[in-house]
Amino acid sequence: MNAILQDVQLASSSLKQNTAHRFSKAAQCYQHHARVQQQAAKQLFTMLQSGHDYLLDLGAGPLLHHDSLARHASHVVNMDLSHGMLQQGHSDAWRICADMDRLPLQEKSISAVFSNFAIQWSSSPAQLFKELSHVCKPGAQLVMSSVLDGSLKEIAQAWQMLDSRCHVNQFLNLEQLQQFATSAGFEVKTAQQVCLKDRFATPKEAFKSVKHIGANQIQSRDGKPSGLMGKKRFGQLLSGYPLENEQAVVSYEVAIMELIKL
């Protein structure tokens, strides 16, 4: 492991600390509720080549994909901001608890990157892609998914019945992600936007699903948490949730991308 690990630096900002704490709380139940994430992962695996030496799972969470990734590379490096997430999974797996915006890896040490439903939590996507460019070897393959603008529209619509505040995170669009990637020295081989949906019997279950995957907090840039839902008018909130075929749907607009390091 010392061959590629350089220096672990955990983010000190309140925003990153809140993010790490939120995902650590969700670690135990994440695997059961991460159904949309599994849909995206299947698409990424159809693009991921085999025969890599060091493969970085960026935002590895509870190591859901470790076994599958190990069939594509000699060594899998699991990195996540959440210590609680990394405590899950195989005891002998390589783990690095670190901030994706400050990758503690040596230059040109990585030949592949797999990142599923993680890079939307970067506080500086431009810097993130520069970091990836620094640690990736020329020709390295990156397959990644990211939540895009327009996600969680049903939850946003329910809140609009109560007030005019934004109660869901605002994400980048696909064009912005592609620009960050190309500016950092990557060729964009594939970039498509897909809508992935999770369905629930009731609006209450739909709201809980977002909490169970750790995405229930607004990414406030001043570091102050802003909860996705409150209790005071919860009944009114549920009644305003739009239904689709008598089901409560949670929609995610998702980028599916394959990049090559130039």
PDB file of C-alpha atoms in Angstrom:
ATOM      1  CA  MET A   1       0.000   0.000   0.000  1.00  0.00           C
ATOM      2  CA  ASN A   2       2.889   2.383   0.721  1.00  0.00           C
ATOM      3  CA  ALA A   3       3.758   2.221  -2.971  1.00  0.00           C
ATOM      4  CA  ILE A   4       0.937   4.586  -3.836  1.00  0.00           C
ATOM      5  CA  LEU A   5      -0.248   6.185  -0.594  1.00  0.00           C
ATOM      6  CA  GLN A   6       1.292   9.611  -0.201  1.00  0.00           C
ATOM      7  CA  ASP A   7      -0.292  11.588   2.605  1.00  0.00           C
ATOM      8  CA  VAL A   8      -3.777  11.302   4.041  1.00  0.00           C
ATOM      9  CA  GLN A   9      -5.335  14.718   4.672  1.00  0.00           C
ATOM     10  CA  LEU A  10      -8.901  14.842   5.896  1.00  0.00           C
ATOM     11  CA  ALA A  11     -10.847  17.978   5.084  1.00  0.00           C
ATOM     12  CA  SER A  12     -11.188  20.387   7.988  1.00  0.00           C
ATOM     13  CA  SER A  13     -14.110  22.421   6.653  1.00  0.00           C
ATOM     14  CA  SER A  14     -17.440  22.224   8.431  1.00  0.00           C
ATOM     15  CA  LEU A  15     -19.111  21.304   5.148  1.00  0.00           C
ATOM     16  CA  LYS A  16     -16.899  18.253   4.626  1.00  0.00           C
ATOM     17  CA  GLN A  17     -17.140  17.240   8.279  1.00  0.00           C
ATOM     18  CA  ASN A  18     -20.940  17.381   8.104  1.00  0.00           C
ATOM     19  CA  THR A  19     -20.883  15.314   4.910  1.00  0.00           C
ATOM     20  CA  ALA A  20     -18.619  12.672   6.439  1.00  0.00           C
ATOM     21  CA  HIS A  21     -20.758  12.482   9.585  1.00  0.00           C
ATOM     22  CA  ARG A  22     -23.984  12.180   7.596  1.00  0.00           C
ATOM     23  CA  PHE A  23     -22.720   9.306   5.484  1.00  0.00           C
ATOM     24  CA  SER A  24     -21.217   7.538   8.489  1.00  0.00           C
ATOM     25  CA  LYS A  25     -24.673   7.575  10.111  1.00  0.00           C
ATOM     26  CA  ALA A  26     -26.125   6.023   6.958  1.00  0.00           C
ATOM     27  CA  ALA A  27     -23.428   3.345   6.632  1.00  0.00           C
ATOM     28  CA  GLN A  28     -25.347   0.483   8.214  1.00  0.00           C
ATOM     29  CA  CYS A  29     -28.434   0.848   6.023  1.00  0.00           C
ATOM     30  CA  TYR A  30     -26.859   2.234   2.854  1.00  0.00           C
ATOM     31  CA  GLN A  31     -26.531  -1.053   0.995  1.00  0.00           C
ATOM     32  CA  HIS A  32     -30.190  -1.951   1.462  1.00  0.00           C
ATOM     33  CA  HIS A  33     -31.455   1.400   0.179  1.00  0.00           C
ATOM     34  CA  ALA A  34     -28.926   2.211  -2.574  1.00  0.00           C
ATOM     35  CA  ARG A  35     -31.059   0.777  -5.369  1.00  0.00           C
ATOM     36  CA  VAL A  36     -30.653   3.624  -7.849  1.00  0.00           C
ATOM     37  CA  GLN A  37     -26.920   3.593  -7.211  1.00  0.00           C
ATOM     38  CA  GLN A  38     -26.855  -0.085  -8.153  1.00  0.00           C
ATOM     39  CA  GLN A  39     -28.601   0.736 -11.432  1.00  0.00           C
ATOM     40  CA  ALA A  40     -25.885   3.253 -12.256  1.00  0.00           C
ATOM     41  CA  ALA A  41     -23.115   0.858 -11.210  1.00  0.00           C
ATOM     42  CA  LYS A  42     -24.348  -1.762 -13.680  1.00  0.00           C
ATOM     43  CA  GLN A  43     -23.954   0.735 -16.498  1.00  0.00           C
ATOM     44  CA  LEU A  44     -20.447   1.650 -15.363  1.00  0.00           C
ATOM     45  CA  PHE A  45     -19.349  -1.985 -15.260  1.00  0.00           C
ATOM     46  CA  THR A  46     -20.367  -2.455 -18.898  1.00  0.00           C
ATOM     47  CA  MET A  47     -17.700   0.135 -19.797  1.00  0.00           C
ATOM     48  CA  LEU A  48     -14.948  -0.801 -17.329  1.00  0.00           C
ATOM     49  CA  GLN A  49     -12.043  -2.626 -18.924  1.00  0.00           C
ATOM     50  CA  SER A  50      -9.992  -5.357 -17.235  1.00  0.00           C
ATOM     51  CA  GLY A  51      -6.268  -5.772 -16.709  1.00  0.00           C
ATOM     52  CA  HIS A  52      -5.640  -2.618 -14.653  1.00  0.00           C
ATOM     53  CA  ASP A  53      -2.982  -2.568 -11.956  1.00  0.00           C
ATOM     54  CA  TYR A  54      -4.119   0.040  -9.401  1.00  0.00           C
ATOM     55  CA  LEU A  55      -7.825   0.902  -9.593  1.00  0.00           C
ATOM     56  CA  LEU A  56      -9.253   3.673  -7.421  1.00  0.00           C
ATOM     57  CA  ASP A  57     -12.832   3.342  -6.193  1.00  0.00           C
ATOM     58  CA  LEU A  58     -13.497   7.020  -5.499  1.00  0.00           C
ATOM     59  CA  GLY A  59     -16.324   7.421  -3.000  1.00  0.00           C
ATOM     60  CA  ALA A  60     -16.272   3.711  -2.258  1.00  0.00           C
ATOM     61  CA  GLY A  61     -18.844   3.932   0.537  1.00  0.00           C
ATOM     62  CA  PRO A  62     -19.347   0.551   2.260  1.00  0.00           C
ATOM     63  CA  LEU A  63     -17.275  -1.242  -0.415  1.00  0.00           C
ATOM     64  CA  LEU A  64     -20.314  -2.571  -2.298  1.00  0.00           C
ATOM     65  CA  HIS A  65     -18.332  -3.078  -5.497  1.00  0.00           C
ATOM     66  CA  HIS A  66     -15.046  -4.347  -4.125  1.00  0.00           C
ATOM     67  CA  ASP A  67     -15.404  -7.946  -5.339  1.00  0.00           C
ATOM     68  CA  SER A  68     -16.504  -6.915  -8.827  1.00  0.00           C
ATOM     69  CA  LEU A  69     -13.747  -4.324  -9.143  1.00  0.00           C
ATOM     70  CA  ALA A  70     -11.151  -6.857  -7.988  1.00  0.00           C
ATOM     71  CA  ARG A  71     -11.897  -8.857 -11.136  1.00  0.00           C
ATOM     72  CA  HIS A  72     -10.855  -5.842 -13.219  1.00  0.00           C
ATOM     73  CA  ALA A  73      -7.611  -4.912 -11.460  1.00  0.00           C
ATOM     74  CA  SER A  74      -4.697  -6.363  -9.512  1.00  0.00           C
ATOM     75  CA  HIS A  75      -5.211  -3.880  -6.685  1.00  0.00           C
ATOM     76  CA  VAL A  76      -8.329  -1.943  -5.638  1.00  0.00           C
ATOM     77  CA  VAL A  77      -7.904   1.202  -3.543  1.00  0.00           C
ATOM     78  CA  ASN A  78     -11.125   2.121  -1.724  1.00  0.00           C
ATOM     79  CA  MET A  79     -11.340   5.809  -0.847  1.00  0.00           C
ATOM     80  CA  ASP A  80     -14.128   7.638   0.952  1.00  0.00           C
ATOM     81  CA  LEU A  81     -14.552  10.704   3.156  1.00  0.00           C
ATOM     82  CA  SER A  82     -16.664   8.728   5.633  1.00  0.00           C
ATOM     83  CA  HIS A  83     -14.798   6.567   8.126  1.00  0.00           C
ATOM     84  CA  GLY A  84     -18.065   4.855   9.047  1.00  0.00           C
ATOM     85  CA  MET A  85     -18.632   3.791   5.453  1.00  0.00           C
ATOM     86  CA  LEU A  86     -15.121   2.380   5.124  1.00  0.00           C
ATOM     87  CA  GLN A  87     -15.590   0.238   8.224  1.00  0.00           C
ATOM     88  CA  GLN A  88     -17.992  -1.922   6.231  1.00  0.00           C
ATOM     89  CA  GLY A  89     -17.007  -4.665   3.809  1.00  0.00           C
ATOM     90  CA  HIS A  90     -13.915  -6.830   3.546  1.00  0.00           C
ATOM     91  CA  SER A  91     -11.478  -6.585   6.442  1.00  0.00           C
ATOM     92  CA  ASP A  92      -8.455  -7.048   4.159  1.00  0.00           C
ATOM     93  CA  ALA A  93      -9.467  -4.455   1.552  1.00  0.00           C
ATOM     94  CA  TRP A  94      -7.299  -1.370   1.087  1.00  0.00           C
ATOM     95  CA  ARG A  95      -8.987   1.699   2.508  1.00  0.00           C
ATOM     96  CA  ILE A  96      -8.092   5.389   2.513  1.00  0.00           C
ATOM     97  CA  CYS A  97     -10.228   7.858   4.432  1.00  0.00           C
ATOM     98  CA  ALA A  98      -9.618  11.110   2.579  1.00  0.00           C
ATOM     99  CA  ASP A  99     -11.136  14.095   0.799  1.00  0.00           C
ATOM    100  CA  MET A 100     -11.632  13.519  -2.947  1.00  0.00           C
ATOM    101  CA  ASP A 101     -10.696  17.155  -3.587  1.00  0.00           C
ATOM    102  CA  ARG A 102      -7.215  16.460  -2.140  1.00  0.00           C
ATOM    103  CA  LEU A 103      -6.236  12.983  -3.314  1.00  0.00           C
ATOM    104  CA  PRO A 104      -3.377  11.561  -1.185  1.00  0.00           C
ATOM    105  CA  LEU A 105      -1.904   9.531  -4.061  1.00  0.00           C
ATOM    106  CA  GLN A 106       1.334   9.771  -5.968  1.00  0.00           C
ATOM    107  CA  GLU A 107       1.479  11.251  -9.435  1.00  0.00           C
ATOM    108  CA  LYS A 108       0.651   8.806 -12.242  1.00  0.00           C
ATOM    109  CA  SER A 109       0.001   5.938  -9.826  1.00  0.00           C
ATOM    110  CA  ILE A 110      -3.545   4.988 -10.897  1.00  0.00           C
ATOM    111  CA  SER A 111      -4.525   3.205 -14.117  1.00  0.00           C
ATOM    112  CA  ALA A 112      -8.309   3.219 -13.607  1.00  0.00           C
ATOM    113  CA  VAL A 113     -10.942   5.066 -11.591  1.00  0.00           C
ATOM    114  CA  PHE A 114     -14.441   3.857 -10.733  1.00  0.00           C
ATOM    115  CA  SER A 115     -16.713   6.399  -9.075  1.00  0.00           C
ATOM    116  CA  ASN A 116     -20.426   5.806  -8.550  1.00  0.00           C
ATOM    117  CA  PHE A 117     -22.747   8.496  -7.118  1.00  0.00           C
ATOM    118  CA  ALA A 118     -19.886  10.322  -5.401  1.00  0.00           C
ATOM    119  CA  ILE A 119     -18.389  13.231  -7.321  1.00  0.00           C
ATOM    120  CA  GLN A 120     -21.512  15.382  -6.874  1.00  0.00           C
ATOM    121  CA  TRP A 121     -20.346  15.873  -3.267  1.00  0.00           C
ATOM    122  CA  SER A 122     -17.119  17.545  -4.354  1.00  0.00           C
ATOM    123  CA  SER A 123     -16.898  21.128  -3.127  1.00  0.00           C
ATOM    124  CA  SER A 124     -14.713  22.014  -6.128  1.00  0.00           C
ATOM    125  CA  PRO A 125     -15.346  19.823  -9.203  1.00  0.00           C
ATOM    126  CA  ALA A 126     -12.714  21.668 -11.245  1.00  0.00           C
ATOM    127  CA  GLN A 127     -10.117  20.897  -8.566  1.00  0.00           C
ATOM    128  CA  LEU A 128     -11.333  17.296  -8.312  1.00  0.00           C
ATOM    129  CA  PHE A 129     -10.690  16.626 -11.994  1.00  0.00           C
ATOM    130  CA  LYS A 130      -7.269  18.269 -11.725  1.00  0.00           C
ATOM    131  CA  GLU A 131      -6.474  15.953  -8.813  1.00  0.00           C
ATOM    132  CA  LEU A 132      -7.603  12.951 -10.833  1.00  0.00           C
ATOM    133  CA  SER A 133      -5.495  14.082 -13.776  1.00  0.00           C
ATOM    134  CA  HIS A 134      -2.463  14.338 -11.492  1.00  0.00           C
ATOM    135  CA  VAL A 135      -2.746  10.805 -10.054  1.00  0.00           C
ATOM    136  CA  CYS A 136      -3.827   9.016 -13.254  1.00  0.00           C
ATOM    137  CA  LYS A 137      -1.388   7.475 -15.688  1.00  0.00           C
ATOM    138  CA  PRO A 138      -1.621   8.471 -19.358  1.00  0.00           C
ATOM    139  CA  GLY A 139      -4.277   6.265 -20.930  1.00  0.00           C
ATOM    140  CA  ALA A 140      -5.992   5.632 -17.591  1.00  0.00           C
ATOM    141  CA  GLN A 141      -9.690   4.815 -17.852  1.00  0.00           C
ATOM    142  CA  LEU A 142     -12.256   6.589 -15.661  1.00  0.00           C
ATOM    143  CA  VAL A 143     -15.869   5.430 -15.451  1.00  0.00           C
ATOM    144  CA  MET A 144     -18.096   7.514 -13.223  1.00  0.00           C
ATOM    145  CA  SER A 145     -21.652   8.516 -12.439  1.00  0.00           C
ATOM    146  CA  SER A 146     -22.778  11.744 -10.837  1.00  0.00           C
ATOM    147  CA  VAL A 147     -26.105  13.193  -9.756  1.00  0.00           C
ATOM    148  CA  LEU A 148     -27.119  16.092 -12.002  1.00  0.00           C
ATOM    149  CA  ASP A 149     -29.289  19.176 -11.901  1.00  0.00           C
ATOM    150  CA  GLY A 150     -33.001  18.297 -11.920  1.00  0.00           C
ATOM    151  CA  SER A 151     -32.729  15.413  -9.463  1.00  0.00           C
ATOM    152  CA  LEU A 152     -35.213  14.913  -6.606  1.00  0.00           C
ATOM    153  CA  LYS A 153     -37.831  16.907  -8.480  1.00  0.00           C
ATOM    154  CA  GLU A 154     -40.699  15.171  -6.659  1.00  0.00           C
ATOM    155  CA  ILE A 155     -39.328  16.202  -3.281  1.00  0.00           C
ATOM    156  CA  ALA A 156     -38.826  19.743  -4.533  1.00  0.00           C
ATOM    157  CA  GLN A 157     -42.421  19.809  -5.804  1.00  0.00           C
ATOM    158  CA  ALA A 158     -43.784  18.644  -2.458  1.00  0.00           C
ATOM    159  CA  TRP A 159     -41.931  21.420  -0.644  1.00  0.00           C
ATOM    160  CA  GLN A 160     -43.228  24.037  -3.066  1.00  0.00           C
ATOM    161  CA  MET A 161     -46.667  23.463  -1.573  1.00  0.00           C
ATOM    162  CA  LEU A 162     -45.360  24.874   1.705  1.00  0.00           C
ATOM    163  CA  ASP A 163     -42.767  27.542   0.952  1.00  0.00           C
ATOM    164  CA  SER A 164     -40.519  28.994  -1.732  1.00  0.00           C
ATOM    165  CA  ARG A 165     -37.198  27.836  -0.276  1.00  0.00           C
ATOM    166  CA  CYS A 166     -35.006  25.282  -2.048  1.00  0.00           C
ATOM    167  CA  HIS A 167     -35.067  22.041  -0.083  1.00  0.00           C
ATOM    168  CA  VAL A 168     -32.992  19.888  -2.413  1.00  0.00           C
ATOM    169  CA  ASN A 169     -29.355  20.098  -3.406  1.00  0.00           C
ATOM    170  CA  GLN A 170     -28.478  21.962  -6.581  1.00  0.00           C
ATOM    171  CA  PHE A 171     -26.163  19.896  -8.761  1.00  0.00           C
ATOM    172  CA  LEU A 172     -24.107  20.555 -11.893  1.00  0.00           C
ATOM    173  CA  ASN A 173     -25.356  19.796 -15.385  1.00  0.00           C
ATOM    174  CA  LEU A 174     -23.723  17.342 -17.794  1.00  0.00           C
ATOM    175  CA  GLU A 175     -22.084  20.038 -19.893  1.00  0.00           C
ATOM    176  CA  GLN A 176     -20.335  21.502 -16.850  1.00  0.00           C
ATOM    177  CA  LEU A 177     -18.927  18.111 -15.858  1.00  0.00           C
ATOM    178  CA  GLN A 178     -17.604  17.540 -19.358  1.00  0.00           C
ATOM    179  CA  GLN A 179     -15.939  20.972 -19.362  1.00  0.00           C
ATOM    180  CA  PHE A 180     -14.183  20.299 -16.054  1.00  0.00           C
ATOM    181  CA  ALA A 181     -12.962  16.933 -17.374  1.00  0.00           C
ATOM    182  CA  THR A 182     -11.596  18.235 -20.678  1.00  0.00           C
ATOM    183  CA  SER A 183      -9.969  21.252 -19.031  1.00  0.00           C
ATOM    184  CA  ALA A 184      -8.120  18.883 -16.682  1.00  0.00           C
ATOM    185  CA  GLY A 185      -6.708  16.792 -19.524  1.00  0.00           C
ATOM    186  CA  PHE A 186      -9.240  14.036 -20.159  1.00  0.00           C
ATOM    187  CA  GLU A 187     -10.864  12.843 -23.343  1.00  0.00           C
ATOM    188  CA  VAL A 188     -14.609  12.347 -22.908  1.00  0.00           C
ATOM    189  CA  LYS A 189     -15.387   9.056 -24.645  1.00  0.00           C
ATOM    190  CA  THR A 190     -18.942   8.731 -23.327  1.00  0.00           C
ATOM    191  CA  ALA A 191     -21.207  11.237 -21.609  1.00  0.00           C
ATOM    192  CA  GLN A 192     -24.910  10.656 -21.348  1.00  0.00           C
ATOM    193  CA  GLN A 193     -27.681  11.729 -19.024  1.00  0.00           C
ATOM    194  CA  VAL A 194     -30.164   9.141 -17.797  1.00  0.00           C
ATOM    195  CA  CYS A 195     -33.117   9.378 -15.416  1.00  0.00           C
ATOM    196  CA  LEU A 196     -33.070   6.643 -12.767  1.00  0.00           C
ATOM    197  CA  LYS A 197     -36.083   6.197 -10.524  1.00  0.00           C
ATOM    198  CA  ASP A 198     -36.786   4.574  -7.194  1.00  0.00           C
ATOM    199  CA  ARG A 199     -40.390   3.760  -6.340  1.00  0.00           C
ATOM    200  CA  PHE A 200     -42.099   3.569  -2.959  1.00  0.00           C
ATOM    201  CA  ALA A 201     -45.539   2.746  -1.633  1.00  0.00           C
ATOM    202  CA  THR A 202     -45.861   6.031   0.274  1.00  0.00           C
ATOM    203  CA  PRO A 203     -44.346   9.536   0.236  1.00  0.00           C
ATOM    204  CA  LYS A 204     -43.014   8.926   3.755  1.00  0.00           C
ATOM    205  CA  GLU A 205     -40.954   5.996   2.481  1.00  0.00           C
ATOM    206  CA  ALA A 206     -39.717   8.145  -0.400  1.00  0.00           C
ATOM    207  CA  PHE A 207     -38.466  10.835   1.980  1.00  0.00           C
ATOM    208  CA  LYS A 208     -36.850   8.237   4.243  1.00  0.00           C
ATOM    209  CA  SER A 209     -35.017   6.715   1.276  1.00  0.00           C
ATOM    210  CA  VAL A 210     -33.069   9.934   0.751  1.00  0.00           C
ATOM    211  CA  LYS A 211     -32.065   9.972   4.415  1.00  0.00           C
ATOM    212  CA  HIS A 212     -31.022   6.323   4.331  1.00  0.00           C
ATOM    213  CA  ILE A 213     -28.421   7.008   1.627  1.00  0.00           C
ATOM    214  CA  GLY A 214     -27.046  10.082   3.431  1.00  0.00           C
ATOM    215  CA  ALA A 215     -28.352  12.650   0.948  1.00  0.00           C
ATOM    216  CA  ASN A 216     -30.829  14.395   3.233  1.00  0.00           C
ATOM    217  CA  GLN A 217     -28.765  17.492   3.963  1.00  0.00           C
ATOM    218  CA  ILE A 218     -28.433  20.571   1.792  1.00  0.00           C
ATOM    219  CA  GLN A 219     -24.807  21.269   0.843  1.00  0.00           C
ATOM    220  CA  SER A 220     -24.710  24.750   2.327  1.00  0.00           C
ATOM    221  CA  ARG A 221     -21.491  26.505   1.292  1.00  0.00           C
ATOM    222  CA  ASP A 222     -21.206  28.266   4.638  1.00  0.00           C
ATOM    223  CA  GLY A 223     -20.866  24.870   6.303  1.00  0.00           C
ATOM    224  CA  LYS A 224     -24.133  25.122   8.175  1.00  0.00           C
ATOM    225  CA  PRO A 225     -26.379  22.084   7.766  1.00  0.00           C
ATOM    226  CA  SER A 226     -29.812  22.617   6.350  1.00  0.00           C
ATOM    227  CA  GLY A 227     -32.078  19.593   6.749  1.00  0.00           C
ATOM    228  CA  LEU A 228     -33.905  18.300   3.734  1.00  0.00           C
ATOM    229  CA  MET A 229     -37.163  17.928   5.643  1.00  0.00           C
ATOM    230  CA  GLY A 230     -38.637  19.211   8.897  1.00  0.00           C
ATOM    231  CA  LYS A 231     -41.173  17.712  11.299  1.00  0.00           C
ATOM    232  CA  LYS A 232     -43.431  20.693  11.932  1.00  0.00           C
ATOM    233  CA  ARG A 233     -45.460  20.452   8.750  1.00  0.00           C
ATOM    234  CA  PHE A 234     -44.564  16.935   7.779  1.00  0.00           C
ATOM    235  CA  GLY A 235     -48.174  15.862   7.253  1.00  0.00           C
ATOM    236  CA  GLN A 236     -48.768  18.718   4.811  1.00  0.00           C
ATOM    237  CA  LEU A 237     -45.528  17.904   3.064  1.00  0.00           C
ATOM    238  CA  LEU A 238     -46.530  14.293   2.497  1.00  0.00           C
ATOM    239  CA  SER A 239     -49.921  15.286   1.159  1.00  0.00           C
ATOM    240  CA  GLY A 240     -48.242  17.487  -1.451  1.00  0.00           C
ATOM    241  CA  TYR A 241     -45.999  14.719  -2.789  1.00  0.00           C
ATOM    242  CA  PRO A 242     -46.799  13.931  -6.459  1.00  0.00           C
ATOM    243  CA  LEU A 243     -47.717  10.309  -7.180  1.00  0.00           C
ATOM    244  CA  GLU A 244     -47.041   8.296 -10.312  1.00  0.00           C
ATOM    245  CA  ASN A 245     -49.351   5.290 -10.791  1.00  0.00           C
ATOM    246  CA  GLU A 246     -50.185   5.528  -7.077  1.00  0.00           C
ATOM    247  CA  GLN A 247     -46.503   5.281  -6.162  1.00  0.00           C
ATOM    248  CA  ALA A 248     -44.130   7.847  -4.683  1.00  0.00           C
ATOM    249  CA  VAL A 249     -41.234   8.161  -7.105  1.00  0.00           C
ATOM    250  CA  VAL A 250     -37.802   9.632  -6.373  1.00  0.00           C
ATOM    251  CA  SER A 251     -36.089  10.629  -9.636  1.00  0.00           C
ATOM    252  CA  TYR A 252     -32.362  11.088 -10.116  1.00  0.00           C
ATOM    253  CA  GLU A 253     -30.877  12.703 -13.213  1.00  0.00           C
ATOM    254  CA  VAL A 254     -27.528  10.951 -13.578  1.00  0.00           C
ATOM    255  CA  ALA A 255     -24.412  11.459 -15.692  1.00  0.00           C
ATOM    256  CA  ILE A 256     -22.802   8.263 -16.994  1.00  0.00           C
ATOM    257  CA  MET A 257     -19.298   9.050 -18.212  1.00  0.00           C
ATOM    258  CA  GLU A 258     -16.195   7.335 -19.528  1.00  0.00           C
ATOM    259  CA  LEU A 259     -12.984   9.382 -19.623  1.00  0.00           C
ATOM    260  CA  ILE A 260      -9.469   8.661 -20.812  1.00  0.00           C
ATOM    261  CA  LYS A 261      -6.415  10.467 -19.403  1.00  0.00           C
ATOM    262  CA  LEU A 262      -4.509  12.078 -22.259  1.00  0.00           C
TER     263      LEU A 262
END
